[in-house]
Coordinates of C-alpha atoms and ligand atoms in Angstrom, one line a residue:
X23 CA -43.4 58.9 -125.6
X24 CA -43.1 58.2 -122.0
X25 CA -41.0 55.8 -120.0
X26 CA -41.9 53.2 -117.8
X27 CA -40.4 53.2 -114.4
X28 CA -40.2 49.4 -113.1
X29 CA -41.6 49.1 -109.5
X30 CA -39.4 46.6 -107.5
X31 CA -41.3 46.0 -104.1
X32 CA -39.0 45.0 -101.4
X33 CA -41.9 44.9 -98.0
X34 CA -41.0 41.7 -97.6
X35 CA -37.3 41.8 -98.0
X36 CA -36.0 45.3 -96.5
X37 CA -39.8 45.9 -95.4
X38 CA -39.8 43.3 -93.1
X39 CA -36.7 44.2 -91.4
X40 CA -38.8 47.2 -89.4
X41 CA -38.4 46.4 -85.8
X42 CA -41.1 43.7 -84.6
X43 CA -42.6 43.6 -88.5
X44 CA -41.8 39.4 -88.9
X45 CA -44.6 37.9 -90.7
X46 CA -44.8 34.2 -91.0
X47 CA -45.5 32.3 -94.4
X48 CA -48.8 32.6 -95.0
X49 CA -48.9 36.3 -93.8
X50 CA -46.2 36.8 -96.5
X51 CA -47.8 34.9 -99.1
X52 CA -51.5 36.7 -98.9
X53 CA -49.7 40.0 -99.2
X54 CA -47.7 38.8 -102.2
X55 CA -50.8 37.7 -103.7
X56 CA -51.9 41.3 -102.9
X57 CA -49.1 43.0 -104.2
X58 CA -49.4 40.9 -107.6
X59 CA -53.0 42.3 -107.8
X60 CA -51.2 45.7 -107.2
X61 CA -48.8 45.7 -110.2
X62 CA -45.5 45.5 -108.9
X63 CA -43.1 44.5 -111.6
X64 CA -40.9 42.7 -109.1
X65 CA -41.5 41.3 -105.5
X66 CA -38.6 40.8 -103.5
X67 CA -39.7 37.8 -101.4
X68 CA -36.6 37.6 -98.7
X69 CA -33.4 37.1 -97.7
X70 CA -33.2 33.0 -98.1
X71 CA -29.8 32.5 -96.6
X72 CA -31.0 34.1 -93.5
X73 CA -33.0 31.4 -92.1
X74 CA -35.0 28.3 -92.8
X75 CA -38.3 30.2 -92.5
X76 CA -37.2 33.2 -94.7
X77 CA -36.1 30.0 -97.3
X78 CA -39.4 28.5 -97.4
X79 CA -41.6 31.3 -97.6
X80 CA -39.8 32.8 -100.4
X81 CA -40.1 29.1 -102.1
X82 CA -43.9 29.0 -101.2
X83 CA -43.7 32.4 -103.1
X84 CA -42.2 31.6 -105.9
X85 CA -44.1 28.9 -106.1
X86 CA -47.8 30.7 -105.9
X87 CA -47.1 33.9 -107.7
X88 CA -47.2 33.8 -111.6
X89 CA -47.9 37.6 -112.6
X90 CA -44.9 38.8 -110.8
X91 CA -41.0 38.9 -111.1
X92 CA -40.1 36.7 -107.9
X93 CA -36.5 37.9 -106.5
X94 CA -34.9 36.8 -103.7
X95 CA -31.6 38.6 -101.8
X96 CA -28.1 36.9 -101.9
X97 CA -24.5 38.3 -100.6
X98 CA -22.4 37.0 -102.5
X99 CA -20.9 34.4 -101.2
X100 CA -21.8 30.7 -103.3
X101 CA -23.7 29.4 -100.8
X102 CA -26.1 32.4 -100.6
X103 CA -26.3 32.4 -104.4
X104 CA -27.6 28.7 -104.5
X105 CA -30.1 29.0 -101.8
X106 CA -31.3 32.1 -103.1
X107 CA -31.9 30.0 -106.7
X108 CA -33.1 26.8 -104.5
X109 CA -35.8 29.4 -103.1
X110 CA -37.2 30.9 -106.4
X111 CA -36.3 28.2 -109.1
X112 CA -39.2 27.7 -109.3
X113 CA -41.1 31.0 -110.2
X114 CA -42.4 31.8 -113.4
X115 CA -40.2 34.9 -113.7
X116 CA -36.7 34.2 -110.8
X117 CA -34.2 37.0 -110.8
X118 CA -31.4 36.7 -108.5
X119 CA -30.3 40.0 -106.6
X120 CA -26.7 39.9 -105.2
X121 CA -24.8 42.8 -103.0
X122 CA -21.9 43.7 -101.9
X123 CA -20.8 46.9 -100.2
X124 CA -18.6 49.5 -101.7
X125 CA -17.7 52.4 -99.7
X126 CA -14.7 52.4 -97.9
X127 CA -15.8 53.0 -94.2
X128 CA -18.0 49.6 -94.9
X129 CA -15.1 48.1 -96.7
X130 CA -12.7 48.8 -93.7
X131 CA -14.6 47.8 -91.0
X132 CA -17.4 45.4 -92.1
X133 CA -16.1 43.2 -94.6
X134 CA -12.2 44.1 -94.3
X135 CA -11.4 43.8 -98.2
X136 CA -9.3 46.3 -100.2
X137 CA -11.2 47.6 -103.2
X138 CA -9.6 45.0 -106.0
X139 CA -10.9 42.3 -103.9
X140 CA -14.7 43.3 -103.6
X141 CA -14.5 43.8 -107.3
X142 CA -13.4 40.2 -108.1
X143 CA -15.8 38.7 -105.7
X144 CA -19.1 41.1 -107.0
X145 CA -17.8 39.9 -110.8
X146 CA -17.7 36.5 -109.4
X147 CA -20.9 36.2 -107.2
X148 CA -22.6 38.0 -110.6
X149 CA -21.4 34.7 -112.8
X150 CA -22.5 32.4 -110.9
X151 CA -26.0 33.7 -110.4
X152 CA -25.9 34.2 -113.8
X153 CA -25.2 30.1 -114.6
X154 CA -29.0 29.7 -113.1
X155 CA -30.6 32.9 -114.6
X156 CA -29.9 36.1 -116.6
X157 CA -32.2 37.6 -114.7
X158 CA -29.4 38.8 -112.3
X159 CA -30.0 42.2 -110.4
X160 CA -26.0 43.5 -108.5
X161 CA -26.0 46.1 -105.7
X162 CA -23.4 48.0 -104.2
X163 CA -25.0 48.4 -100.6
X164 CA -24.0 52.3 -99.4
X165 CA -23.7 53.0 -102.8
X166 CA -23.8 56.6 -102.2
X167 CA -21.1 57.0 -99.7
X168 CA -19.3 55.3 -101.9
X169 CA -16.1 56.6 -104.5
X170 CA -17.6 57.6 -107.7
X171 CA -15.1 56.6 -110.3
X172 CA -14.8 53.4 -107.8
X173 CA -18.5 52.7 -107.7
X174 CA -18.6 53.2 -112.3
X175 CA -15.6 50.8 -112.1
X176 CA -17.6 48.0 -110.3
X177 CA -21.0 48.7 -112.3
X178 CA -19.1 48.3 -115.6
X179 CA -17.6 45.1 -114.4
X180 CA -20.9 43.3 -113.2
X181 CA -22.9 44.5 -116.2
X182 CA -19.6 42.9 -118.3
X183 CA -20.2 39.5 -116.0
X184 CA -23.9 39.6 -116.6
X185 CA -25.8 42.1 -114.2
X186 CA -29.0 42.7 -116.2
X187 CA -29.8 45.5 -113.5
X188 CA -27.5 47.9 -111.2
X189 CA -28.8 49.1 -108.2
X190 CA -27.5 52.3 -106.6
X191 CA -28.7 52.2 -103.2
X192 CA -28.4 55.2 -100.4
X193 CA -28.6 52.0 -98.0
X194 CA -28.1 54.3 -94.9
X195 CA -30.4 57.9 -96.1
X196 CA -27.4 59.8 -95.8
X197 CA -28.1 61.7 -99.7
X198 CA -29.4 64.7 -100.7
X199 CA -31.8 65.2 -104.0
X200 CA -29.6 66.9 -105.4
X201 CA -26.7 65.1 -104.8
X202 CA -28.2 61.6 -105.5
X203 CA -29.2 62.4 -108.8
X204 CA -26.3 63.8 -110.0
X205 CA -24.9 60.5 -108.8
X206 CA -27.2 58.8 -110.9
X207 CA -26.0 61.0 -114.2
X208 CA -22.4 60.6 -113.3
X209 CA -22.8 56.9 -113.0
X210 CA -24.5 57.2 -116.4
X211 CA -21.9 59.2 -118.2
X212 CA -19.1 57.6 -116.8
X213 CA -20.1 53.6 -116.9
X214 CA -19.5 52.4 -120.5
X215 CA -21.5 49.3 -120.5
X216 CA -24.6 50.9 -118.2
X217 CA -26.7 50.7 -121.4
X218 CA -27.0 47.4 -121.6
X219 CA -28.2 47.4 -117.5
X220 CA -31.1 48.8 -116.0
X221 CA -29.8 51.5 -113.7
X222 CA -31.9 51.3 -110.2
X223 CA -32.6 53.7 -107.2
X224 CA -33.1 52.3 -103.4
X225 CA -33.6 55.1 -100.6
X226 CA -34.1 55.2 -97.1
X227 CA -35.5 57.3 -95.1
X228 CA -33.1 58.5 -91.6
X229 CA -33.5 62.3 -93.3
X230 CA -37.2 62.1 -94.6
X231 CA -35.7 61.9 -98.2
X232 CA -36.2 58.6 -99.7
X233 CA -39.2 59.9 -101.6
X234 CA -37.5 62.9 -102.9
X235 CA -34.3 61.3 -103.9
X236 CA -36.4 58.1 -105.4
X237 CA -37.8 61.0 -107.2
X238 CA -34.7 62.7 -108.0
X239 CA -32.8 59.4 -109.2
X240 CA -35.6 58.3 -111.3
X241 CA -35.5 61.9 -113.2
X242 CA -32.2 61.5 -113.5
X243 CA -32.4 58.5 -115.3
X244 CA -32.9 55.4 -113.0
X245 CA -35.4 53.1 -114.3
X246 CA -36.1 50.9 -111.3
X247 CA -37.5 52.4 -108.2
X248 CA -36.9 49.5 -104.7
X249 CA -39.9 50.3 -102.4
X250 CA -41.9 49.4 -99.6
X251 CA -45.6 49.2 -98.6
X252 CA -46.4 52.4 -95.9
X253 CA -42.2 53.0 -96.6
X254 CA -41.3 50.1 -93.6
X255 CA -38.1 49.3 -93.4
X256 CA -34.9 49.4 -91.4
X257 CA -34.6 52.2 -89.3
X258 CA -36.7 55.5 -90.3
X259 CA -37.5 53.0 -93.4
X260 CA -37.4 52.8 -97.1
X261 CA -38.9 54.8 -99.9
X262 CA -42.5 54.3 -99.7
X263 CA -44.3 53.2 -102.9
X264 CA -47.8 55.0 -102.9
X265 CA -45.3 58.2 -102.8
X266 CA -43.5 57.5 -106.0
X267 CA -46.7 55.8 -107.8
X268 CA -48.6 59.0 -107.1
X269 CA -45.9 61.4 -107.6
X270 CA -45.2 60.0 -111.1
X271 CA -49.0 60.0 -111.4
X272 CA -50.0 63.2 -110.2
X273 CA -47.2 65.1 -112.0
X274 CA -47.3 63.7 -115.3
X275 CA -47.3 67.2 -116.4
X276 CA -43.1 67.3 -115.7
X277 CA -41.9 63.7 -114.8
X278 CA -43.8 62.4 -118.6
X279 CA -43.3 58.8 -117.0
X280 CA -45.2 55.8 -116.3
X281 CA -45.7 52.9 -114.1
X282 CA -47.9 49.7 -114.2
X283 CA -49.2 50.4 -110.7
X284 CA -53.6 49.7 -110.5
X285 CA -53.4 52.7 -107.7
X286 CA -56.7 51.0 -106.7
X287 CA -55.4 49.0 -104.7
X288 CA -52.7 51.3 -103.3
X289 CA -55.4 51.8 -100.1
X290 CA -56.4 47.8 -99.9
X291 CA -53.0 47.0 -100.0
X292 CA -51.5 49.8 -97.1
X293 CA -54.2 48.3 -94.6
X294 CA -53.2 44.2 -95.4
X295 CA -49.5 45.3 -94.9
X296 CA -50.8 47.5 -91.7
X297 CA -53.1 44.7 -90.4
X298 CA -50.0 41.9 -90.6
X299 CA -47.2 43.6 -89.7
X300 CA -48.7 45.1 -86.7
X301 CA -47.5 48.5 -87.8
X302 CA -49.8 51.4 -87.9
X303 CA -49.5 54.2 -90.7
X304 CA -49.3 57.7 -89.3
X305 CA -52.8 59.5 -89.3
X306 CA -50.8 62.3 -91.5
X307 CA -49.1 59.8 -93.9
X308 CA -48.8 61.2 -97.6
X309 CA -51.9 58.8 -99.7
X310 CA -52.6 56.0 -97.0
X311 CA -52.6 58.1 -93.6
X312 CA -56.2 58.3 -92.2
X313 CA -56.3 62.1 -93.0
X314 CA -54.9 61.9 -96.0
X315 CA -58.1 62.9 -97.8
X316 CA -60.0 64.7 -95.2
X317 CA -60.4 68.4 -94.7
X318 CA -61.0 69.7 -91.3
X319 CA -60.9 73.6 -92.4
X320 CA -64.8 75.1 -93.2
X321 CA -63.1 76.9 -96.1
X322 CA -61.2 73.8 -97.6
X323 CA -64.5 71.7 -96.8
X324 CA -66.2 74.2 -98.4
X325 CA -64.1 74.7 -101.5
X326 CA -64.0 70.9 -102.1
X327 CA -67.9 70.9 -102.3
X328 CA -68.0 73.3 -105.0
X329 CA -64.9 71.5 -107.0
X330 CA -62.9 68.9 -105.0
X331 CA -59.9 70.0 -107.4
X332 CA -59.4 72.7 -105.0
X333 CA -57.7 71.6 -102.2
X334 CA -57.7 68.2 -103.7
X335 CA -54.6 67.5 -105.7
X336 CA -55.8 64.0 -106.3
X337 CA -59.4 61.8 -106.1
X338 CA -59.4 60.0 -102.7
X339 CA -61.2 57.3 -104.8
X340 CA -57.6 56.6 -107.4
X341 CA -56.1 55.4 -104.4
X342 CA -59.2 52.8 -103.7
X343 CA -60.8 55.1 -101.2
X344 CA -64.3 54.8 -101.9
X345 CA -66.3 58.1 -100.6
X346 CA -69.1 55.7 -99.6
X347 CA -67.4 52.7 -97.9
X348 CA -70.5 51.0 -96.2
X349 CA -70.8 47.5 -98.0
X350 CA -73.0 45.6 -96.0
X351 CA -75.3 45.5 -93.0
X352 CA -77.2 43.3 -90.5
X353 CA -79.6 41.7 -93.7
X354 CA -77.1 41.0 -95.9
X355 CA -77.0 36.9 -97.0
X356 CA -73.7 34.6 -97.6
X357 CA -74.2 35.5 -101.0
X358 CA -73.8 39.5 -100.9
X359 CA -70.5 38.8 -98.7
X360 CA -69.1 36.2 -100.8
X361 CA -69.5 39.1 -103.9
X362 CA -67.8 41.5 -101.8
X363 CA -64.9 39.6 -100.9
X364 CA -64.3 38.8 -104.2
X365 CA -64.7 42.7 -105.3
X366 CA -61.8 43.1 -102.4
X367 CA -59.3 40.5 -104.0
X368 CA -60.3 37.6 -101.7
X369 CA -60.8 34.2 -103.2
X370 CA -61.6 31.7 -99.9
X371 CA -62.6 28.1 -100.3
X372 CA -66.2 27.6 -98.9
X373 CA -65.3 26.5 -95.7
X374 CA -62.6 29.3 -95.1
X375 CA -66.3 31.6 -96.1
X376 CA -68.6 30.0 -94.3
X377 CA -66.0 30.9 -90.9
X378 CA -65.8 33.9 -91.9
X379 CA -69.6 34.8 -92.5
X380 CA -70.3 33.4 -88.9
X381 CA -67.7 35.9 -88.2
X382 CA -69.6 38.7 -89.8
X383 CA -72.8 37.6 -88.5
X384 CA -71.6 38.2 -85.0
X385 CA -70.3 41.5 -85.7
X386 CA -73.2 42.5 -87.5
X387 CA -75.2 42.0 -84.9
X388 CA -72.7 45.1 -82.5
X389 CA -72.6 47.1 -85.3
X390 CA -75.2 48.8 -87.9
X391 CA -72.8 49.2 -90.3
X392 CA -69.7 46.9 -92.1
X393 CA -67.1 48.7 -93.4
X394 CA -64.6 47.2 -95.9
X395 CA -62.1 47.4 -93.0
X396 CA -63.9 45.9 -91.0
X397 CA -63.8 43.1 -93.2
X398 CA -60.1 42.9 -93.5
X399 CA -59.9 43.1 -89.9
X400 CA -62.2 39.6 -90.2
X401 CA -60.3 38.3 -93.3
X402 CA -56.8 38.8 -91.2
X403 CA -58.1 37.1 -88.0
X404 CA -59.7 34.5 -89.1
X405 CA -58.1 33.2 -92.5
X406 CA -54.4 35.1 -92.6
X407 CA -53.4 33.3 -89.5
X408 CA -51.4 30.1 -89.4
X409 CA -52.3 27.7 -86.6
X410 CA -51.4 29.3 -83.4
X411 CA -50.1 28.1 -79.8
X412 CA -52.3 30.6 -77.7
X413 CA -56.5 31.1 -79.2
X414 CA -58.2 33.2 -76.6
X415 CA -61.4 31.6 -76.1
X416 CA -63.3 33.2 -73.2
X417 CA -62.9 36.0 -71.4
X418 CA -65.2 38.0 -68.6
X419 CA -63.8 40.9 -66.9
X420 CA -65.3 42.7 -63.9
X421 CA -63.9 46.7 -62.9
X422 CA -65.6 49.3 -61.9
X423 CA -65.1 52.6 -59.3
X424 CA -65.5 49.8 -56.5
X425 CA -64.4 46.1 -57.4
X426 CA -61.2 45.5 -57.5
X427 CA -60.6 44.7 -61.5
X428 CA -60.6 41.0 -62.0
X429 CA -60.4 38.7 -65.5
X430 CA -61.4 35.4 -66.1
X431 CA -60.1 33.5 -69.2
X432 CA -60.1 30.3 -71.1
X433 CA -57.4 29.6 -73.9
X434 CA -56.6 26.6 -75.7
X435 CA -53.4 26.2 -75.2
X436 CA -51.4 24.2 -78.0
X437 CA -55.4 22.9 -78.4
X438 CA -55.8 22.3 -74.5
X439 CA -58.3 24.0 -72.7
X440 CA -56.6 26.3 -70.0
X441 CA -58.4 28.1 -67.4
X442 CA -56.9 31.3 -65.4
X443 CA -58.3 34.1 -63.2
X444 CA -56.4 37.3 -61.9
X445 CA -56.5 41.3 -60.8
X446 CA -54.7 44.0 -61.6
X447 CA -55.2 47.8 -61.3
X448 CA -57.4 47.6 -64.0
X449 CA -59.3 45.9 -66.6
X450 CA -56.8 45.6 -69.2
X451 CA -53.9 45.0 -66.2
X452 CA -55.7 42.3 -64.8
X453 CA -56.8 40.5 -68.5
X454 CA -52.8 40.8 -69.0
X455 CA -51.7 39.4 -65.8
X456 CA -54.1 36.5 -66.3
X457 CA -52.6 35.2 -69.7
X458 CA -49.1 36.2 -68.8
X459 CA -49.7 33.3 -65.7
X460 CA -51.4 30.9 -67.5
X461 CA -48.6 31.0 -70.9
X462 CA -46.1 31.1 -68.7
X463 CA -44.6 34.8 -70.7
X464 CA -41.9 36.5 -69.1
X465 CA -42.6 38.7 -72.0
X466 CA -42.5 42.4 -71.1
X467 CA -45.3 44.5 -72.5
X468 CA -43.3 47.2 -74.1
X469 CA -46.2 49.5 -76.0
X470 CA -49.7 49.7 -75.9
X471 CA -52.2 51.7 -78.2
X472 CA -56.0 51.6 -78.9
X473 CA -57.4 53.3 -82.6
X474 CA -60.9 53.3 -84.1
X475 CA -60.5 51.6 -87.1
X476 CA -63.9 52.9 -88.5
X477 CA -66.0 56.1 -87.3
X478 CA -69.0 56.1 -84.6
X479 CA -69.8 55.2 -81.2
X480 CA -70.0 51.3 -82.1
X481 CA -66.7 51.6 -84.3
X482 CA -64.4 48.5 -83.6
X483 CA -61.5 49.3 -81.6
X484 CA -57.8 48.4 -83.2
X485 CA -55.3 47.1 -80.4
X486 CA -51.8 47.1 -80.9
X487 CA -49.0 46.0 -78.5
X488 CA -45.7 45.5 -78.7
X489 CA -43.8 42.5 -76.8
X490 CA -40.0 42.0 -75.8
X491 CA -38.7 38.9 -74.1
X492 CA -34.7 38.2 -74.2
X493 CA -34.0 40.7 -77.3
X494 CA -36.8 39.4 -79.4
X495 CA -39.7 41.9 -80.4
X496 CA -43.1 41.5 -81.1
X497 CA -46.1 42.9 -82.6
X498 CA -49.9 41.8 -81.9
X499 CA -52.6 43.4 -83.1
X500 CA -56.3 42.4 -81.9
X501 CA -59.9 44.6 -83.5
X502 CA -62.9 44.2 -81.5
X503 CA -66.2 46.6 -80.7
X504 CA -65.0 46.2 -77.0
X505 CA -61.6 47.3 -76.7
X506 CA -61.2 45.1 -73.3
X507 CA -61.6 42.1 -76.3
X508 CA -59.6 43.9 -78.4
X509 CA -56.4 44.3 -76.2
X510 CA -56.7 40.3 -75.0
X511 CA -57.0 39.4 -78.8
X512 CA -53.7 41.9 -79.4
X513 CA -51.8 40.4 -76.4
X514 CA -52.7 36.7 -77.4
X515 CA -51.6 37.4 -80.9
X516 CA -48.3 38.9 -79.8
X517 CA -47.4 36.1 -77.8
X518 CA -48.0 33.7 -80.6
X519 CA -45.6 36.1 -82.7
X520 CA -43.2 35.9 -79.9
X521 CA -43.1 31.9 -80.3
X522 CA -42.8 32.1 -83.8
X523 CA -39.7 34.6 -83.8
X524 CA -38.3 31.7 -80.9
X525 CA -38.7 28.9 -83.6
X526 CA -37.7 31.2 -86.5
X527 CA -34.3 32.6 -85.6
X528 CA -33.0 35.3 -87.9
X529 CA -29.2 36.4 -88.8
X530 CA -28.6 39.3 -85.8
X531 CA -27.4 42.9 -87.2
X532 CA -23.5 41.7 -86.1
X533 CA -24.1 38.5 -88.8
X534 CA -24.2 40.2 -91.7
X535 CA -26.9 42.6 -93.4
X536 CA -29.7 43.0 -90.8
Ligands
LIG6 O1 -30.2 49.3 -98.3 C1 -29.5 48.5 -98.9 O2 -28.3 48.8 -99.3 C2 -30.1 47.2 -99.3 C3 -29.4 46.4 -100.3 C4 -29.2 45.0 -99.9 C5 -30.1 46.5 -101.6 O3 -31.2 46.9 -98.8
LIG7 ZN1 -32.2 48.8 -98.1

């Protein structure tokens, strides 16, 4: 009989520590909702000690999400413990996840505590969390630099206090496959109580090994895999769940394990994360990279024709990539669109459809052809956004061999109409230069790209740029047919991101774990 591996999604926890990737509430709450449809076992909503924005949307999570294990991240201090609780107390299904480190070097130098010492206050922070829940998950951050026998002693004394799960995490990517899961056995064999505990893996990725030692761990005997969306996270990131999910899946023949993943939605739920964070997957990314699925080699193009099984080691469709993905066109009524949004997981009130169809009526009319991306692209413009300072309005923009390149552009600005004009060396310069006047940004503009999110000449045009003004970093993303649009929409949107990271200060590397 096969096992079931528990799938513990932490995108908006670790996830959302990726450089620039801060989402705001609602962001956070539409891909929870998304995630739920997914089949994660457990969501990690946040950190809610870090900051009175990371506090409320993991409440508003907990709150909305009723399929779903809701956890939120505590150190172990008291105080972190109770606001974690006061975050998710009211979820259908809370579970408290604690940490504290136990390798020396972090011992040492970060939280300057002898061994005896991290042990009484892991036992102690475990307790507690487990007077509001016994749904109580312990950590011991850099797990695998850690002392073996030290790291078995600290297990056995959290699962004694109450830890329902044990995490071993390699929080820094420093283990080999190998290596971590004879980790994993040795903390099997050698922790009396671990039966009683569900024994957890959490990778990252600073070698390009979280996926392998996730792997390794979980065929070592780990029973929870901690993962991200795309693999975002800290750094190089964490292990990325459409790996694992499909790993496990595709290789049923040797790992003889299960998980309650819909891999459906693994593709729907890669763009969302894509679309909100701001961060683009990697054309070449394992499952959800754009080339994932296609062959460019007449000989592999050729051999799929005949039997996709031969060069195709899984259907593109069992990730929720349809072979066909027009949906709808020009002709097609509120009533088609409504159906289709609901086929894609969206369920809007009418007036939140009727904005969005006028959407789609405009952009029918530039293209032939509606993708389901270009859809999302709609759904996260129009509905996933929270009310923001800067709405871009109007823009005209004249370049050419001769003229010198000059914008024109109206924003509302906190509702206020605002109108600007400037130059620059060209189009995209000047439209920049115009709204960095009339906000006021001293914003630098740090990265710029342009992708076609959908084939074709009249394919829409995906804008990303990334923002930094006194330390602070910011993502926009803007889609549009004309990619002049497109990059005013993604500087507009990352100067509202900027003004929310202002009013949303988080806990600075030096503060603790970020
Ligand atoms: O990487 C890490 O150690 C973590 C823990 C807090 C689980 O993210
Ligand atoms: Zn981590």
């Amino acid at each position: 009989m096969e096992d079931r591996v528990i799938i513990f999604d932490t995108t908006l926890r670790d996830g959302e520590q990726s450089p620039g990737a801060s989402m705001n509430a609602a962001e956070k709450l539409r891909l929870a909702h998304q995630l739920e449809r997914l089949g994660v076992d457990v969501l990690e909503a946040g950190f809610p000690a870090s900051s009175p924005g990371d506090f409320e949307s993991v409440r508003l999570i907990a709150d909305k999400i009723r399929n779903v294990q809701v956890t939120a991240l505590a150190r172990t201090s008291r105080n972190d413990i109770d606001t974690a609780w006061e975050a998710i107390r009211g979820a259908a299904a809370p579970r408290i996840h604690t940490f504290i480190a136990t390798s020396d070097i972090h011992l040492a130098h970060k939280l300057k505590m002898d061994r005896d010492q991290v042990i009484r206050e892991a036992i102690d922070a475990v307790r507690h969390a487990k007077g509001f829940t016994d749904n109580v998950e312990f950590s011991a951050e850099d797990g695998t630099r850690s002392d073996r026998d030290y790291l078995c002693k600290v297990f056995e004394a959290v699962i004694e206090a109450g830890a329902a799960t044990v995490n071993l995490p390699d929080t820094v990517g420093y283990a080999l496959p190998d290596e971590y899961a004879d980790l994993i056995r040795y903390v099997r064999d050698h922790t009396p109580n671990i039966h009683r505990a569900v024994l957890s893996v959490h990778c990252h990725n600073d070698l390009g090994l979280a996926t392998a030692n996730t792997l390794a761990g979980i065929r070592a005997g780990a029973r929870q895999a901690e993962v991200t969306i795309n693999g975002i996270g800290e750094r190089a990131g964490n292990t990325s769940l459409e790996e694992v999910v499909m790993a496990i899946r595709t290789r049923k023949d040797l790992v003889n394990l299960a998980t309650g993943i819909d891999s459906g939605q693994i593709h729907p739920t890669s763009r969302l994360t894509s679309m909100i964070t701001g961060i683009v997957v990697q054309p070449n990314k394992a499952i959800v990279g754009a080339n994932a699925f296609a062959h460019e080699a007449g000989i592999h193009q050729d051999g799929v024709l005949k039997n996709p099984m031969t060069y195709e080691i899984m259907a593109p469709e069992t990730v929720g990539l349809a072979r066909n993905r027009l949906v709808l066109g020009k002709h097609s009524g509120r009533h088609a669109f409504r159906d289709k949004l609901s086929q894609m997981g969206y369920d809007l009130s009418s007036e939140e459809l009727d904005r969005l169809f006028a959407r789609f009526k405009e952009l029918s009319d530039k293209r032939k052809e509606i993708l389901e991306e270009d859809i999302e692209v709609l759904v996260a413009e129009e509905i996933l956004r929270v009310p923001d300072q800067y709405e871009l309005t109007y823009l005209n923009v004249v370049s050419g061999t001769v003229e010198v390149p000059t914008a024109t552009v109206k924003l509302l600005i906190d509702g206020k109409e605002v109108k600007g004009a400037g130059f620059g060396v060209g189009p995209i310069d000047a439209t920049f230069n115009t709204i960095a006047k009339m906000t006021g940004s001293r914003s630098r503009l740090m990265r710029f790209s342009v992708n076609a999110i959908t084939g074709g000449m009249d394919a829409q045009g995906e804008v990303m740029v990334r923002l930094q003004e006194n330390g602070l970093v910011a993502l926009g993303k803007g889609a549009d047919p004309d990619i002049i649009t497109a990059s005013a929409k993604a500087y507009v949107n990352g100067l509202n991101r900027l003004e929310y990271l202002k009013q949303n200060p988080r806990l600075s590397p030096s503060e603790g774990l970020r």
